[in-house]
Coordinates of N, CA and C in Angstrom, one line a residue:
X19 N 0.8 -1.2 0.0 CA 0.0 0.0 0.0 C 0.9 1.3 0.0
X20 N 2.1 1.4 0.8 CA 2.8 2.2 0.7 C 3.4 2.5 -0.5
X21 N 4.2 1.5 -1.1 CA 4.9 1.9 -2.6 C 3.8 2.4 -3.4
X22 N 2.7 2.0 -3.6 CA 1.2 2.0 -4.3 C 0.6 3.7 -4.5
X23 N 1.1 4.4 -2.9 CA 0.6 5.9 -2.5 C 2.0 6.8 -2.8
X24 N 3.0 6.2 -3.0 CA 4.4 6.5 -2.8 C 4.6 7.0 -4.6
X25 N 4.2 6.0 -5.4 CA 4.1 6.1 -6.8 C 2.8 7.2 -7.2
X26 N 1.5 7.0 -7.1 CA 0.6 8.0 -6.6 C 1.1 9.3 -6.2
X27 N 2.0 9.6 -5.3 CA 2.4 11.1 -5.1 C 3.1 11.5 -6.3
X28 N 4.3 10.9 -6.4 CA 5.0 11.7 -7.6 C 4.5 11.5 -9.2
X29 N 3.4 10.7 -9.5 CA 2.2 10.8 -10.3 C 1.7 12.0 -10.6
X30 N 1.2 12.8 -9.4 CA 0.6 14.0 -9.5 C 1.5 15.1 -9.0
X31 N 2.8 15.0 -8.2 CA 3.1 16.2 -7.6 C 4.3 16.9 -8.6
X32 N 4.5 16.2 -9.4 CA 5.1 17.2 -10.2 C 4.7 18.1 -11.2
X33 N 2.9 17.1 -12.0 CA 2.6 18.2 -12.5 C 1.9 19.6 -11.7
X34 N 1.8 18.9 -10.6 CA 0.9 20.2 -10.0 C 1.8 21.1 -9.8
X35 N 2.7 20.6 -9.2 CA 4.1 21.5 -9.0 C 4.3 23.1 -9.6
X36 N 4.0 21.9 -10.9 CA 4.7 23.2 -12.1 C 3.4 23.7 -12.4
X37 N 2.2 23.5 -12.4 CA 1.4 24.3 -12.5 C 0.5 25.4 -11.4
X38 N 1.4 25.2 -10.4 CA 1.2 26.0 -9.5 C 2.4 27.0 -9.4
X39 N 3.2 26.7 -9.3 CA 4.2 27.7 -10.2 C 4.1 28.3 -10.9
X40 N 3.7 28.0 -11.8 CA 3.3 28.8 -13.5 C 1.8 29.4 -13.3
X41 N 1.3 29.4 -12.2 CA 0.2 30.4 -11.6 C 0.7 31.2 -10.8
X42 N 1.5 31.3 -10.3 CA 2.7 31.7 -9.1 C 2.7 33.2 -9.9
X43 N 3.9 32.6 -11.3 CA 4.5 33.3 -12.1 C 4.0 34.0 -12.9
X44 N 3.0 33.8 -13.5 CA 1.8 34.6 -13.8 C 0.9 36.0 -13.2
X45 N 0.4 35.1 -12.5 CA 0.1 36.3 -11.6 C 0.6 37.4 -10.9
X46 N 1.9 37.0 -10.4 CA 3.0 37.9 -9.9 C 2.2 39.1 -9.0
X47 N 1.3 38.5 -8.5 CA 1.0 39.5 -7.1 C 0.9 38.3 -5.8
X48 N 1.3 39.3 -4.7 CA 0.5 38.4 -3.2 C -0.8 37.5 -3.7
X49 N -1.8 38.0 -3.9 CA -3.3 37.1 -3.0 C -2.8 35.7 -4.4
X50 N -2.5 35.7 -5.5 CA -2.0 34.7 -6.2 C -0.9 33.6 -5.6
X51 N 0.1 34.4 -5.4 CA 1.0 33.6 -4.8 C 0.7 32.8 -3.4
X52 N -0.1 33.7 -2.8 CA -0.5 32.9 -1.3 C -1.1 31.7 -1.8
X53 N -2.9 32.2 -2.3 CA -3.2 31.1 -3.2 C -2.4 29.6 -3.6
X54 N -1.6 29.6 -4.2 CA -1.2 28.5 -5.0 C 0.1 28.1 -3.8
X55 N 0.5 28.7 -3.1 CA 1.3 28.6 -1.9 C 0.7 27.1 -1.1
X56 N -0.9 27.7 -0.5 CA -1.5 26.9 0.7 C -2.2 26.2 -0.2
X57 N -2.6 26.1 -1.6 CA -3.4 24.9 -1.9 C -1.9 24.0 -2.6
X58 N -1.0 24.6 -3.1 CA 0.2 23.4 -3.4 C 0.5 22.4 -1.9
X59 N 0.6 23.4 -1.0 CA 1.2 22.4 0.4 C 0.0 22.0 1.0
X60 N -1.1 22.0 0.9 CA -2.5 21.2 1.5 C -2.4 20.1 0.2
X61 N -2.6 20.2 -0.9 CA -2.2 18.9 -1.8 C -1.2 18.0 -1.8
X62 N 0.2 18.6 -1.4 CA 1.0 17.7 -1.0 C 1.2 16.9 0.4
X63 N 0.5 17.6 1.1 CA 0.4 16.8 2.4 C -0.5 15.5 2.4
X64 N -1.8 16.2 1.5 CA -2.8 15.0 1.5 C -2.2 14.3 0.6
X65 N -1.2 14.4 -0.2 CA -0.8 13.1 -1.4 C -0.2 12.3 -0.4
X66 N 0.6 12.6 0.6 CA 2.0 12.4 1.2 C 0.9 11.3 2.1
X67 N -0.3 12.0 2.6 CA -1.4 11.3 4.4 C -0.3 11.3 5.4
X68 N 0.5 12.2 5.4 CA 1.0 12.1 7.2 C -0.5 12.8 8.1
X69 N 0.2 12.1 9.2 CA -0.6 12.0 10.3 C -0.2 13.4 10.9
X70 N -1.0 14.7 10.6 CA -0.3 15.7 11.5 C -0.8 16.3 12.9
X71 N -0.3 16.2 13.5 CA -0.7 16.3 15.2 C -0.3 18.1 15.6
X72 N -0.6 19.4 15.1 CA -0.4 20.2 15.1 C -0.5 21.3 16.3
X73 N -0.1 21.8 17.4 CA -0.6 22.8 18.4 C -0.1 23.8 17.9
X74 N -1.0 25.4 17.4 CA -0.6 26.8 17.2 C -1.0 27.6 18.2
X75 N -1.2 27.0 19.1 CA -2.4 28.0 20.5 C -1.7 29.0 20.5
X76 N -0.3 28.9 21.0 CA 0.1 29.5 21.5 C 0.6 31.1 20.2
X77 N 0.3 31.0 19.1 CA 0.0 32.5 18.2 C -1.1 33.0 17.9
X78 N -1.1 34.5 17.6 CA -1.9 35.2 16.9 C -2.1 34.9 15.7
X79 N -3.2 35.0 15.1 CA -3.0 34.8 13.5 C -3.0 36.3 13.0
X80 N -3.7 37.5 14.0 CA -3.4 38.7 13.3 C -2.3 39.3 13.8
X81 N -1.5 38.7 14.4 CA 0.1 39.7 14.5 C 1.1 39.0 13.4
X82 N 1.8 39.7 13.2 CA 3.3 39.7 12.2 C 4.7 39.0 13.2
X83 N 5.4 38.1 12.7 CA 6.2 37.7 13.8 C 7.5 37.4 13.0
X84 N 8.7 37.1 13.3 CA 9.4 36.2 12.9 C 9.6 34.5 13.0
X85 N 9.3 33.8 12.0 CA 9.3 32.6 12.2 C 10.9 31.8 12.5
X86 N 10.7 31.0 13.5 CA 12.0 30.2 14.0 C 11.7 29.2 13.9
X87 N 11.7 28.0 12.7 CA 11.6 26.5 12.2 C 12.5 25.7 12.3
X88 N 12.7 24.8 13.4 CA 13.8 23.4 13.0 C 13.6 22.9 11.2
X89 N 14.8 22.5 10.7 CA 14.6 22.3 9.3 C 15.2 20.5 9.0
X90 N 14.4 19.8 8.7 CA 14.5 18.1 8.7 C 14.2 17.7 7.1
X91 N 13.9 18.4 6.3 CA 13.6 17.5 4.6 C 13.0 18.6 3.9
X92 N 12.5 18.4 2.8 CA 12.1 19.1 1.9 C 10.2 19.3 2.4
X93 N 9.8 18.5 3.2 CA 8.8 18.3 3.5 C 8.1 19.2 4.4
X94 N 9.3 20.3 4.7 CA 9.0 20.7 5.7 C 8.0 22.3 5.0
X95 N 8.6 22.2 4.1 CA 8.1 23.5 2.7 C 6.4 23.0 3.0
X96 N 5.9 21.9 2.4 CA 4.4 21.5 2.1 C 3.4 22.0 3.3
X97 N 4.3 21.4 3.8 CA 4.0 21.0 5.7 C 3.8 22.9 6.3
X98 N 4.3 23.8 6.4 CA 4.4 25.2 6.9 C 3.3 25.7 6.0
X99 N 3.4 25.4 4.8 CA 2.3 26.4 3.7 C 0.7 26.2 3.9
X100 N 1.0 24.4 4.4 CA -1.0 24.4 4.8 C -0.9 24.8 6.4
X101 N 0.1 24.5 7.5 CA -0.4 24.7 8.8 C -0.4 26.2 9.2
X102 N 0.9 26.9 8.6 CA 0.6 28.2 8.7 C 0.3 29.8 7.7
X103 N -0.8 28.5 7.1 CA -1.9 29.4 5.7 C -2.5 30.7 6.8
X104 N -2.9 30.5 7.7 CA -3.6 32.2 8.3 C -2.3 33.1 8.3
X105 N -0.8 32.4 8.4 CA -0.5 34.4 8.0 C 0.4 34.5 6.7
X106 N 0.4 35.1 6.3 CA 1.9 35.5 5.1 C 2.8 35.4 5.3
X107 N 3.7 34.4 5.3 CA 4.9 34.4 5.5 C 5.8 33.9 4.6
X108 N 7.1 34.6 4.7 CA 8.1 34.6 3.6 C 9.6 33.9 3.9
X109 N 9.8 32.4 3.1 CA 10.5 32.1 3.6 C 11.7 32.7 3.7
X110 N 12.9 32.9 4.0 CA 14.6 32.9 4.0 C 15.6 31.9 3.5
X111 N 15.7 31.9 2.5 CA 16.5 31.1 1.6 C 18.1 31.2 1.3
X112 N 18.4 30.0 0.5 CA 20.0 30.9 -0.1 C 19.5 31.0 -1.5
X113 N 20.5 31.7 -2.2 CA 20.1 32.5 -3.3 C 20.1 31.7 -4.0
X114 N 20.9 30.4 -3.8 CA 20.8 28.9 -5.1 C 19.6 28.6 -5.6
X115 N 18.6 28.5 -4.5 CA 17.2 27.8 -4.2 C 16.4 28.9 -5.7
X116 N 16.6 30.2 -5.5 CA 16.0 30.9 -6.5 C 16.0 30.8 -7.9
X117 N 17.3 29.8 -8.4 CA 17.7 29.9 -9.1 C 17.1 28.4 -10.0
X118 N 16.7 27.3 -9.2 CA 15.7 26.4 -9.6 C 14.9 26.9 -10.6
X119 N 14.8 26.2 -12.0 CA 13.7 25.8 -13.1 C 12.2 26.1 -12.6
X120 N 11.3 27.1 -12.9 CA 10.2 26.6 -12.4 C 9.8 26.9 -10.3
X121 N 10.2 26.3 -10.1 CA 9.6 26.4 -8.6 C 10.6 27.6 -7.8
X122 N 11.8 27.7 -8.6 CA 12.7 28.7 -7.6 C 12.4 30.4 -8.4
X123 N 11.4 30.2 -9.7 CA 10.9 31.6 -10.2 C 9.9 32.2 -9.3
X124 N 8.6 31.0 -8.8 CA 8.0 30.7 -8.2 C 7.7 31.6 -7.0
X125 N 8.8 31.4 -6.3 CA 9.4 31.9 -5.0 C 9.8 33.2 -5.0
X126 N 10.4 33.3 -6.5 CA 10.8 35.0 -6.7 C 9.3 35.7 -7.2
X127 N 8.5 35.6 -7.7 CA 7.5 35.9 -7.7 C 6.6 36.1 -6.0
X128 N 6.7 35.3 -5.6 CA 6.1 35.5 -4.4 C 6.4 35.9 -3.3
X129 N 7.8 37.0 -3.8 CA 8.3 37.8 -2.6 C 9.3 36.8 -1.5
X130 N 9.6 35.4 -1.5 CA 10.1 34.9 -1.0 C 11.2 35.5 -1.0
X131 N 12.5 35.7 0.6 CA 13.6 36.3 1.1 C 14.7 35.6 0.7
X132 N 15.7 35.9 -0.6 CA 17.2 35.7 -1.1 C 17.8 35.7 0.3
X133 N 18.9 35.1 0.2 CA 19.8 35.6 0.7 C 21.1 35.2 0.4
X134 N 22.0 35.8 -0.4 CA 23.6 35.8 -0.7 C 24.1 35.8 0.5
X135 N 24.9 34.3 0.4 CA 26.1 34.3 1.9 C 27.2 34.4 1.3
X136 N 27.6 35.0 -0.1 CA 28.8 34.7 -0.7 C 29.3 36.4 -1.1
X137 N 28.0 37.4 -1.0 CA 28.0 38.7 -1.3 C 28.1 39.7 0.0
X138 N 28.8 39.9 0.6 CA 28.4 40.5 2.1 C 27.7 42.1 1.6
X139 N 27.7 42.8 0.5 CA 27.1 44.1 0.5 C 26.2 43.3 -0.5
X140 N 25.4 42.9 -1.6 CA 24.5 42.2 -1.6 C 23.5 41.7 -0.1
X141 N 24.1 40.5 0.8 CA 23.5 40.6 2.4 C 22.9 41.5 2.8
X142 N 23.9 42.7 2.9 CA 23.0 43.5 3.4 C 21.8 43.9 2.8
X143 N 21.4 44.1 1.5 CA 20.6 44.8 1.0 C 19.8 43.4 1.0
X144 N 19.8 42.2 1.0 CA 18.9 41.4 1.2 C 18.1 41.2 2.4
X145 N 19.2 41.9 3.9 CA 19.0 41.9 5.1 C 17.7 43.0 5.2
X146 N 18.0 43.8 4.1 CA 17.2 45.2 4.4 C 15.4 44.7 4.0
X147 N 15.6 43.9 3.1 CA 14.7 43.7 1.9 C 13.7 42.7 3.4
X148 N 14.1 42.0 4.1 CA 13.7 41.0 4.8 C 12.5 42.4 6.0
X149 N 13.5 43.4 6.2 CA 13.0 44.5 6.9 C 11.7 44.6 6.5
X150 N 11.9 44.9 5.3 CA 10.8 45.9 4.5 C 9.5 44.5 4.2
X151 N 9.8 43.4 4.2 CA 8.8 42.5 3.9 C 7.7 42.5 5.3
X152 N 8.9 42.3 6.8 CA 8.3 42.5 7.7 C 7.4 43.8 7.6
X153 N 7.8 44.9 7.3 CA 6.9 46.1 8.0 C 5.7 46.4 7.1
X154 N 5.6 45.2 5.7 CA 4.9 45.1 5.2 C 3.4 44.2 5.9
X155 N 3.8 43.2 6.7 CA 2.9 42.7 7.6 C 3.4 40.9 7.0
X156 N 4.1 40.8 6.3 CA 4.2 39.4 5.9 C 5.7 38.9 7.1
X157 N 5.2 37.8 7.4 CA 6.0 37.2 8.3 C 7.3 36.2 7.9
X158 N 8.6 36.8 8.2 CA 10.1 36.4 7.5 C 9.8 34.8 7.9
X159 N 10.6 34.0 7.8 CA 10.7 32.8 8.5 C 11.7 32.1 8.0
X160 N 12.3 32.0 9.0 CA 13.9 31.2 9.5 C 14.2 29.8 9.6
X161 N 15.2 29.0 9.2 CA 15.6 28.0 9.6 C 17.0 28.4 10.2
X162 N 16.7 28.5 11.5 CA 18.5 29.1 12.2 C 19.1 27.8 12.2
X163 N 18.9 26.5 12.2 CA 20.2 25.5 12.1 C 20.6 25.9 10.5
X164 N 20.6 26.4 9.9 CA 21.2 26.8 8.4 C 20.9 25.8 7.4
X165 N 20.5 24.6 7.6 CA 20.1 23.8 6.5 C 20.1 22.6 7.3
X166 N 19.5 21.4 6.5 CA 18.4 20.8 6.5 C 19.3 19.7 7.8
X167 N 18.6 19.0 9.0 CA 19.2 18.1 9.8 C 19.1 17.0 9.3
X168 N 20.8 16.3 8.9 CA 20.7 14.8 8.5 C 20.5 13.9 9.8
X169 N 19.9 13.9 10.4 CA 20.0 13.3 11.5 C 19.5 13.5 13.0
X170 N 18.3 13.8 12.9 CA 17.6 14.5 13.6 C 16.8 13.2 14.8
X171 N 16.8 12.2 14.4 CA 16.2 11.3 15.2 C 17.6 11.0 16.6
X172 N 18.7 11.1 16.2 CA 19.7 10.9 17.0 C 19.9 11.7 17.9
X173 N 20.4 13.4 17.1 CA 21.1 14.7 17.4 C 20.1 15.5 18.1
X174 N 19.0 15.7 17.6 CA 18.3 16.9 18.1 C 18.0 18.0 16.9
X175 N 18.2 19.2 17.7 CA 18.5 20.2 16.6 C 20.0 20.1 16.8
X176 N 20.7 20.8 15.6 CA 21.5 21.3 15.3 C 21.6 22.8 15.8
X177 N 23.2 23.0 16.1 CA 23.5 24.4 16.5 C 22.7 25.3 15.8
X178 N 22.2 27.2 16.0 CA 22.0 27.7 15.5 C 23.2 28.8 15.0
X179 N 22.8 29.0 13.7 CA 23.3 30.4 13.3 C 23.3 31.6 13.8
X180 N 23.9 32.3 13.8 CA 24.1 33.3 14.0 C 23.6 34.4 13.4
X181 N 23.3 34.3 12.4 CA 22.9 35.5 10.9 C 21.7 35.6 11.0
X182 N 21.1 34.1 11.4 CA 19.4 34.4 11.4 C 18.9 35.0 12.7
X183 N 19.8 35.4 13.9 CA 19.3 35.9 14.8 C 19.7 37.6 14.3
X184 N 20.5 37.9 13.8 CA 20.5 39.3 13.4 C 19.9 39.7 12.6
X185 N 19.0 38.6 11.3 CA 18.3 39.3 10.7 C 16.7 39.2 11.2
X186 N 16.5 38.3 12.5 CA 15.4 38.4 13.3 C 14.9 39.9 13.9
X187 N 16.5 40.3 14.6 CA 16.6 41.3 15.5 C 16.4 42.6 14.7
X188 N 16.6 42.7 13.3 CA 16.5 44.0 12.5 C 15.2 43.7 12.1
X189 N 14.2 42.6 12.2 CA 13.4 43.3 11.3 C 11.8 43.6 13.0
X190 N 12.5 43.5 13.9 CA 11.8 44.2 15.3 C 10.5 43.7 15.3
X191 N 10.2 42.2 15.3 CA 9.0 41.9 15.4 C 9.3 40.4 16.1
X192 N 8.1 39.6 17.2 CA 8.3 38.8 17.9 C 8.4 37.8 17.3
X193 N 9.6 36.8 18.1 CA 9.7 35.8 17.7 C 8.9 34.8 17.8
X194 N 8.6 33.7 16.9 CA 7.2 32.5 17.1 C 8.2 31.5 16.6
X195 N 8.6 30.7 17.9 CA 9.7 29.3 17.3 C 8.5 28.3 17.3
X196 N 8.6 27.5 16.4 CA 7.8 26.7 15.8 C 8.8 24.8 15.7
X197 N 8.4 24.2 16.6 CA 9.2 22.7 17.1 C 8.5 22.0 15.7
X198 N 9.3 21.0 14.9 CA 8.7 19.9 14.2 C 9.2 18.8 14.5
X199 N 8.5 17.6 14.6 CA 9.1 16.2 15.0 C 8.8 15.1 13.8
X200 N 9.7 14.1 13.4 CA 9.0 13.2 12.7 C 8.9 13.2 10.7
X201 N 9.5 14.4 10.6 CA 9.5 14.7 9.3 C 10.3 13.7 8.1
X202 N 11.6 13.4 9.1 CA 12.6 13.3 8.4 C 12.1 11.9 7.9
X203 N 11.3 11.3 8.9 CA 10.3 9.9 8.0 C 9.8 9.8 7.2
X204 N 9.4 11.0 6.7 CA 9.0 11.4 5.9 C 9.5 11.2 4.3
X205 N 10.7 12.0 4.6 CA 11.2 12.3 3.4 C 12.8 12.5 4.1
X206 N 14.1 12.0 4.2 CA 15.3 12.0 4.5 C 16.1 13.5 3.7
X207 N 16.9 14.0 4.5 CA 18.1 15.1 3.8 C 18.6 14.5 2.8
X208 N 18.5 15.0 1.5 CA 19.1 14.6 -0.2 C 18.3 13.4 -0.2
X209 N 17.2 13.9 0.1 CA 16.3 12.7 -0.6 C 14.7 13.3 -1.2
X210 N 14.5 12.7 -2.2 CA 12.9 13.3 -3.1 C 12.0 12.0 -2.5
X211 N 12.2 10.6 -1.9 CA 11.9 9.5 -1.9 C 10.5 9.6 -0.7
X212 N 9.2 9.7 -0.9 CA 8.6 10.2 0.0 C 7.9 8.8 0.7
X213 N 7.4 8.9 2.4 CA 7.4 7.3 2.6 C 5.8 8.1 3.4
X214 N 4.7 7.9 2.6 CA 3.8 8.1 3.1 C 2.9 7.5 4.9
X215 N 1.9 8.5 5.0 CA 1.5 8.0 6.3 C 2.7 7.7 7.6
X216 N 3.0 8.7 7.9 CA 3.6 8.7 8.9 C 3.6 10.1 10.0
X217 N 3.7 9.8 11.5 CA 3.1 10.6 12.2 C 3.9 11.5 11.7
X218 N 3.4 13.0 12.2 CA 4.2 14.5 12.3 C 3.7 15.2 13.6
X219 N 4.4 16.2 14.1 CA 4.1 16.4 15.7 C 4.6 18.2 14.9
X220 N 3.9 18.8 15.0 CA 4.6 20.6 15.5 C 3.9 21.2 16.2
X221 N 4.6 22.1 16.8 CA 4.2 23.2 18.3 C 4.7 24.1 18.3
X222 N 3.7 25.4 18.2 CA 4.3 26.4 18.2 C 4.7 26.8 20.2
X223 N 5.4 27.9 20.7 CA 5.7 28.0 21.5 C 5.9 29.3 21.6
X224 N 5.3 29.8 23.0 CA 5.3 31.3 23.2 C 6.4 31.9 22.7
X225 N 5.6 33.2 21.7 CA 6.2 34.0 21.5 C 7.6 34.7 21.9
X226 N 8.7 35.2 21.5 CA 9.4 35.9 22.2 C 9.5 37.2 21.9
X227 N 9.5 38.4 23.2 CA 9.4 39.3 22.9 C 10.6 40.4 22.6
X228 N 11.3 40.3 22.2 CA 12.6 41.2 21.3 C 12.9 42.6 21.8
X229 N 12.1 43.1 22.2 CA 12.4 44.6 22.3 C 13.4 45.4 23.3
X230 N 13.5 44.3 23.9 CA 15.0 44.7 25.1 C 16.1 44.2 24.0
X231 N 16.1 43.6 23.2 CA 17.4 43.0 22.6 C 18.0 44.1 21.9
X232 N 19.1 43.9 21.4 CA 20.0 45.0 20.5 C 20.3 43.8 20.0
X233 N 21.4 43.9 18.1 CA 22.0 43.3 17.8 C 23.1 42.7 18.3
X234 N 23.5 43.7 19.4 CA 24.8 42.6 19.9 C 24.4 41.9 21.0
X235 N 22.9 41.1 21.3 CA 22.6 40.3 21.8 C 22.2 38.9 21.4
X236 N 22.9 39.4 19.6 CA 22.8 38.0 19.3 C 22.7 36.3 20.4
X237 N 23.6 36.5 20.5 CA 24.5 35.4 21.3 C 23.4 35.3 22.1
X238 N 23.3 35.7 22.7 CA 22.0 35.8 23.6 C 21.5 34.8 23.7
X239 N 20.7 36.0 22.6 CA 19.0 35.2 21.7 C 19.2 33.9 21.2
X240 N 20.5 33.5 20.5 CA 20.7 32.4 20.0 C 20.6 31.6 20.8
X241 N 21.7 31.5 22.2 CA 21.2 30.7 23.1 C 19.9 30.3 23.8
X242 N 19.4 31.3 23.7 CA 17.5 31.3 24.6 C 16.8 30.2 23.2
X243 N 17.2 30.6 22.4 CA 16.3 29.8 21.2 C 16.6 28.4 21.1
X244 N 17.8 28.4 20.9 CA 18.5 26.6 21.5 C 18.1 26.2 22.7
X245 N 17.9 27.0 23.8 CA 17.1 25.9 25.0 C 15.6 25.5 24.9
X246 N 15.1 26.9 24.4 CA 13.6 26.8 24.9 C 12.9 25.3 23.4
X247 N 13.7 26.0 22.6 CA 13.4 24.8 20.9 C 13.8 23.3 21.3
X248 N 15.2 23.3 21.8 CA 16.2 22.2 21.8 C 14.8 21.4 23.2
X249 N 14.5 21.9 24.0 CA 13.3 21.1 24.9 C 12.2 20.8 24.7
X250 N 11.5 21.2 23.6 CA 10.2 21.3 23.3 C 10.4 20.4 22.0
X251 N 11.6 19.9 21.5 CA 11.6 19.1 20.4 C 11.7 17.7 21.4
X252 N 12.5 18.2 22.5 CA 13.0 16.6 23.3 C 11.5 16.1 23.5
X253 N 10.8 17.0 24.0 CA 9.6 17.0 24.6 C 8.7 16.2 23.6
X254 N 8.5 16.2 22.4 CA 7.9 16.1 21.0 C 8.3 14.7 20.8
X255 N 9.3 14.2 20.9 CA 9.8 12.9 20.5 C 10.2 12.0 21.8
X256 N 9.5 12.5 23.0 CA 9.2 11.3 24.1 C 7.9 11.2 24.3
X257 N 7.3 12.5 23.8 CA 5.9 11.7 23.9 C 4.8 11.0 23.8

């Protein structure tokens, strides 16, 4: 039954893919791009039938935040677009991702956040650009371990970066770290191979509020986010 649903997904997920894209691209405004955003990742989730066990109690859907995501597969894209369809948010990427056939035009159409780690005056103006999306009302969202955990059933999270807490802290809006468990079952790091029906666990976790911080509190922040994340994932996968 699995191989059966497994063949079944990538049956249909690539043409929709690209035809959600090429509506993306087309349209080239917001209410389009959201659109084809949260019905691509509600389609792919139901191709996929993970079991998702989701808590967002703890956010607003009408405040603007910074998103803080543990990052485990490609899955994790589908999975954010349907659970957190009530607000706008814009991922943080590297500039490679943009550069994808089709789904990385997609992204540039839909205001999704560049970011050159190879250009440091480029960065900045990408750093700026992340500003301006925030004060637009659309919510940035981060993966501070920097890319995807191979190995997350063992390790935990992975260290955080550093860059994503400074471009949290410049764009002056509260943090919303958001725990995922279970993904990587899903779908493994350098892997397209998707293994349907299997549990998923995410939790959002009270807000953080920013406004005492300065940029040279990075370090800080980074640490507060590694405890409060690093527990509430332990917490996720004993229970």
């Amino acid at each position: 039954m699995s191989l059966l649903r497994t063949l079944f997904f990538y049956l249909v997920f690539f043409p929709a893919t690209i035809f959600f894209s090429v509506v993306a691209i087309v349209g080239r405004n917001q209410t389009s791009s959201h659109w084809c955003e949260r019905n691509w990742g509600r389609l792919v989730v139901w191709l996929c039938a993970s079991k998702d066990s989701v808590d967002l109690s703890a956010l607003d859907e009408k405040q603007t935040y910074v998103f803080m995501v543990n990052h485990q597969s490609f899955y994790d894209i589908p999975l954010l677009f349907k659970h957190l369809a009530p607000w706008q948010f814009k991922f943080v990427a590297k500039k490679s991702l943009f550069d994808f056939p089709v789904f990385g035009h997609a992204m540039t159409a839909g205001n999704h956040i560049s970011i050159d780690r190879e250009n440091r005056r480029q960065g900045m103006r990408d750093i700026q650009n992340a500003i301006d999306v925030a004060n637009r009302g659309n919510s940035p969202l981060i993966f501070p371990e920097g890319t995807r955990n191979p190995a997350p059933q063992e390790d935990g999270l992975m260290p955080f970066k550093t860059g994503g807490m400074v471009l949290a802290l410049k764009c002056q809006k509260p943090i919303a770290p958001v725990v995922m468990y279970g993904i990587n079952k899903v779908c493994a790091k350098h892997s397209l191979w998707m293994n349907p029906f299997q549990e998923i666990k995410i939790k959002a976790l009270p807000p953080i509020d920013i406004s005492e911080y300065s940029v040279r509190d990075r370090n800080k922040l980074k640490e507060q986010l590694e405890e409060v994340m690093g527990k509430a994932y332990a917490e996720l996968k004993n229970a």
